[in-house]
C-alpha cells in the first residue's frame, strides 16, 4: 500500500526504504507501534489489552509476543521496571497525562 501511494513497485520501495531506514517497512511500523505502547505504559494506568489496541496491535497476546521479542521483557515487566514508584498518600499523579496526540507517530496503522 505504501509503495502504491508513492508510485513505486513494491520491491523497489522495500529496498529503498530499508536502505534509508535500516528496517523493512513492516519492521519500522512495528517498532513505531511498540514505541507508542511504551509511552502509553509510562504515562497511563490503562490495561495492557487497551494499550495493545491503541498502539495498533490486534490483541494483547500478539502485542506481548512482539514486545518481548524486541525488548527482551514482557510488557508488564517493562512497565513495572520503568515506572516511578508511587508513595503512599501521594496525590501528585492526580493530574492527567499529556494528550495522546503528542504521542502520535503519524502512521496510524
Coordinates of N, CA and C in Angstrom, one line a residue:
X1 N 0.8 -1.2 0.0 CA 0.0 0.0 0.0 C 0.9 1.3 0.0
X2 N 2.0 1.2 0.8 CA 2.8 2.4 0.8 C 3.5 2.6 -0.5
X3 N 3.9 1.6 -1.2 CA 4.6 1.7 -2.5 C 3.6 2.3 -3.5
X4 N 2.4 1.9 -3.4 CA 1.4 2.4 -4.4 C 1.2 3.9 -4.1
X5 N 1.2 4.3 -2.9 CA 1.0 5.7 -2.5 C 2.1 6.6 -3.1
X6 N 3.3 6.1 -3.2 CA 4.4 6.9 -3.8 C 4.7 6.6 -5.2
X7 N 3.9 5.7 -5.8 CA 4.0 5.4 -7.2 C 5.3 4.5 -7.5
X8 N 5.7 3.6 -6.6 CA 6.8 2.7 -6.9 C 6.4 1.3 -6.8
X9 N 7.2 0.4 -7.4 CA 6.9 -1.0 -7.3 C 7.2 -1.4 -5.9
X10 N 6.5 -2.5 -5.4 CA 6.7 -3.0 -4.1 C 8.1 -3.3 -3.8
X11 N 8.8 -4.0 -4.7 CA 10.2 -4.4 -4.4 C 11.1 -3.3 -4.4
X12 N 11.0 -2.3 -5.3 CA 11.8 -1.1 -5.3 C 11.6 -0.3 -4.0
X13 N 10.4 -0.1 -3.7 CA 10.1 0.7 -2.4 C 10.7 0.0 -1.2
X14 N 10.5 -1.3 -1.1 CA 11.0 -2.0 0.1 C 12.5 -1.9 0.2
X15 N 13.2 -2.1 -1.0 CA 14.7 -1.9 -0.9 C 15.1 -0.5 -0.6
X16 N 14.5 0.5 -1.2 CA 14.8 1.9 -0.9 C 14.5 2.2 0.5
X17 N 13.4 1.8 1.1 CA 13.1 2.1 2.4 C 14.1 1.4 3.4
X18 N 14.4 0.2 3.1 CA 15.4 -0.5 4.0 C 16.8 0.2 4.0
X19 N 17.2 0.7 2.8 CA 18.5 1.4 2.7 C 18.4 2.7 3.5
X20 N 17.3 3.3 3.4 CA 17.2 4.6 4.1 C 17.0 4.5 5.6
X21 N 16.2 3.6 6.1 CA 15.9 3.5 7.5 C 16.5 2.3 8.2
X22 N 17.1 1.4 7.5 CA 17.7 0.2 8.1 C 16.8 -0.9 8.6
X23 N 15.5 -0.7 8.3 CA 14.5 -1.7 8.6 C 13.5 -1.8 7.4
X24 N 12.9 -3.0 7.3 CA 11.8 -3.1 6.3 C 10.7 -2.2 6.7
X25 N 9.8 -1.9 5.8 CA 8.6 -1.0 6.1 C 7.8 -1.7 7.3
X26 N 7.6 -3.0 7.2 CA 6.8 -3.6 8.2 C 7.5 -3.6 9.6
X27 N 8.8 -3.8 9.6 CA 9.6 -3.7 10.9 C 9.5 -2.3 11.5
X28 N 9.6 -1.3 10.6 CA 9.6 0.1 11.0 C 8.2 0.4 11.7
X29 N 7.1 -0.1 11.1 CA 5.8 0.2 11.6 C 5.6 -0.5 13.0
X30 N 6.1 -1.8 13.1 CA 6.0 -2.5 14.3 C 6.8 -1.8 15.4
X31 N 8.0 -1.3 15.0 CA 8.8 -0.5 16.0 C 8.1 0.7 16.5
X32 N 7.4 1.4 15.6 CA 6.7 2.6 16.0 C 5.5 2.3 16.9
X33 N 4.9 1.1 16.6 CA 3.8 0.7 17.5 C 4.3 0.4 18.9
X34 N 5.4 -0.3 19.0 CA 6.0 -0.6 20.3 C 6.4 0.6 21.0
X35 N 7.0 1.6 20.3 CA 7.3 2.9 20.9 C 6.1 3.6 21.5
X36 N 5.0 3.6 20.7 CA 3.8 4.2 21.2 C 3.3 3.5 22.5
X37 N 3.3 2.2 22.4 CA 2.9 1.4 23.6 C 3.8 1.7 24.8
X38 N 5.0 1.9 24.6 CA 5.9 2.2 25.8 C 5.5 3.6 26.4
X39 N 5.2 4.5 25.5 CA 4.8 5.8 26.0 C 3.5 5.7 26.8
X40 N 2.6 4.9 26.3 CA 1.3 4.8 27.0 C 1.5 4.0 28.3
X41 N 2.3 3.0 28.3 CA 2.6 2.3 29.6 C 3.2 3.2 30.6
X42 N 4.0 4.1 30.2 CA 4.6 5.0 31.2 C 3.7 6.2 31.7
X43 N 2.8 6.6 30.8 CA 2.0 7.8 31.1 C 0.6 7.5 31.5
X44 N 0.1 6.2 31.4 CA -1.2 5.9 31.8 C -1.3 4.7 32.7
X45 N -2.4 4.5 33.3 CA -2.6 3.2 34.0 C -3.5 2.3 33.3
X46 N -3.7 2.5 32.0 CA -4.5 1.7 31.1 C -4.1 0.2 31.2
X47 N -5.0 -0.7 31.0 CA -4.7 -2.1 30.9 C -3.9 -2.4 29.7
X48 N -3.0 -3.4 29.7 CA -2.2 -3.7 28.6 C -3.0 -4.1 27.4
X49 N -4.2 -4.7 27.6 CA -5.0 -5.0 26.4 C -5.5 -3.7 25.7
X50 N -5.8 -2.7 26.5 CA -6.2 -1.4 25.9 C -5.0 -0.8 25.2
X51 N -3.9 -0.8 25.8 CA -2.7 -0.2 25.2 C -2.3 -0.9 23.9
X52 N -2.5 -2.3 23.9 CA -2.2 -3.0 22.7 C -3.1 -2.6 21.5
X53 N -4.4 -2.4 21.8 CA -5.3 -2.0 20.7 C -5.0 -0.5 20.3
X54 N -4.7 0.3 21.3 CA -4.5 1.7 21.0 C -3.2 1.9 20.2
X55 N -2.3 0.9 20.3 CA -1.0 1.0 19.6 C -1.0 0.3 18.2
X56 N -2.2 -0.2 17.9 CA -2.3 -0.8 16.5 C -2.1 -2.3 16.5
X57 N -2.1 -3.0 17.6 CA -1.9 -4.5 17.6 C -3.3 -5.1 17.6
X58 N -3.5 -6.3 17.1 CA -4.7 -7.0 17.0 C -5.3 -7.4 18.4
X59 N -4.4 -7.8 19.3 CA -4.7 -8.3 20.6 C -3.5 -8.2 21.5
X60 N -3.8 -8.5 22.8 CA -2.7 -8.4 23.8 C -1.7 -9.5 23.6
X61 N -2.1 -10.7 23.2 CA -1.2 -11.8 23.0 C -0.1 -11.5 22.0
X62 N -0.6 -11.0 20.8 CA 0.3 -10.6 19.7 C 1.2 -9.4 20.2
X63 N 0.7 -8.5 20.8 CA 1.4 -7.3 21.4 C 2.5 -7.9 22.3
X64 N 2.2 -8.7 23.3 CA 3.1 -9.2 24.2 C 4.3 -10.0 23.6
X65 N 3.9 -10.8 22.6 CA 4.9 -11.6 21.9 C 5.9 -10.7 21.1
X66 N 5.4 -9.8 20.4 CA 6.3 -8.9 19.7 C 7.1 -8.0 20.6
X67 N 6.4 -7.5 21.6 CA 7.1 -6.6 22.6 C 8.3 -7.3 23.2
X68 N 8.1 -8.5 23.7 CA 9.1 -9.3 24.3 C 10.3 -9.6 23.3
X69 N 9.9 -9.9 22.1 CA 10.9 -10.2 21.1 C 11.8 -9.0 20.9
X70 N 11.2 -7.8 20.9 CA 12.0 -6.6 20.6 C 12.7 -6.0 21.8
X71 N 12.2 -6.2 23.0 CA 12.8 -5.6 24.2 C 13.4 -6.6 25.2
X72 N 13.1 -7.9 25.0 CA 13.6 -8.8 25.9 C 12.8 -8.9 27.3
X73 N 11.8 -8.2 27.4 CA 10.9 -8.2 28.6 C 9.5 -8.3 28.2
X74 N 8.7 -8.8 29.1 CA 7.2 -8.7 28.8 C 6.8 -7.3 29.0
X75 N 5.7 -6.9 28.5 CA 5.2 -5.5 28.7 C 5.0 -5.2 30.1
X76 N 4.4 -6.1 30.9 CA 4.2 -5.9 32.3 C 5.5 -5.6 33.1
X77 N 6.5 -6.5 32.8 CA 7.8 -6.3 33.5 C 8.5 -5.0 33.1
X78 N 8.4 -4.7 31.8 CA 9.0 -3.4 31.3 C 8.3 -2.3 32.0
X79 N 7.0 -2.2 32.1 CA 6.3 -1.1 32.7 C 6.7 -1.1 34.2
X80 N 6.7 -2.2 34.9 CA 7.0 -2.2 36.3 C 8.4 -1.7 36.6
X81 N 9.3 -2.1 35.8 CA 10.7 -1.7 36.0 C 11.1 -0.2 35.6
X82 N 10.2 0.4 34.9 CA 10.5 1.8 34.5 C 9.6 2.9 35.1
X83 N 8.5 2.5 35.7 CA 7.6 3.5 36.3 C 8.1 3.9 37.7
X84 N 8.0 5.1 38.0 CA 8.4 5.6 39.3 C 7.5 5.1 40.3
X85 N 8.1 4.6 41.4 CA 7.2 4.1 42.5 C 6.3 5.2 43.1
X86 N 5.1 4.9 43.4 CA 4.2 5.8 44.0 C 4.3 5.8 45.5
X87 N 4.5 6.9 46.1 CA 4.5 7.0 47.6 C 3.1 6.8 48.1
X88 N 2.9 6.2 49.2 CA 1.6 6.0 49.8 C 1.0 7.4 50.2
X89 N -0.2 7.7 49.7 CA -0.8 9.0 50.0 C -0.4 10.1 49.1
X90 N 0.4 9.7 48.0 CA 0.9 10.7 47.1 C -0.2 11.0 46.0
X91 N -0.7 12.2 46.0 CA -1.7 12.6 45.1 C -1.2 13.3 43.9
X92 N 0.1 13.3 43.7 CA 0.7 14.1 42.6 C 0.4 13.5 41.2
X93 N 0.0 12.2 41.2 CA -0.4 11.7 39.9 C -1.9 11.9 39.6
X94 N -2.6 12.7 40.4 CA -4.0 13.0 40.1 C -4.1 13.9 38.9
X95 N -3.1 14.5 38.5 CA -3.2 15.3 37.2 C -3.2 14.4 36.0
X96 N -3.8 14.8 35.0 CA -4.0 14.0 33.8 C -2.7 14.0 33.0
X97 N -2.4 12.9 32.3 CA -1.2 12.8 31.5 C -1.3 13.7 30.2
X98 N -0.2 14.0 29.5 CA -0.3 14.8 28.3 C -1.2 14.1 27.3
X99 N -1.8 14.9 26.4 CA -2.7 14.3 25.4 C -2.0 13.3 24.5
X100 N -2.8 12.3 24.2 CA -2.2 11.2 23.3 C -1.8 11.7 22.0
X101 N -2.4 12.8 21.5 CA -2.0 13.3 20.2 C -0.5 13.7 20.2
X102 N 0.1 14.0 21.3 CA 1.5 14.3 21.3 C 2.4 13.1 21.2
X103 N 1.7 11.9 21.3 CA 2.5 10.6 21.2 C 2.3 10.0 19.8
X104 N 1.5 10.6 18.9 CA 1.2 10.1 17.6 C 2.5 10.1 16.8
X105 N 2.8 8.9 16.1 CA 3.9 8.8 15.2 C 3.5 9.1 13.8
X106 N 2.3 9.5 13.6 CA 1.9 9.8 12.2 C 1.5 8.7 11.3
X107 N 1.8 7.4 11.7 CA 1.5 6.3 10.9 C 0.0 5.9 11.0
X108 N -0.5 5.7 12.2 CA -1.9 5.3 12.4 C -2.1 3.9 12.2
X109 N -1.5 3.2 11.2 CA -1.7 1.8 11.0 C -0.5 0.9 11.2

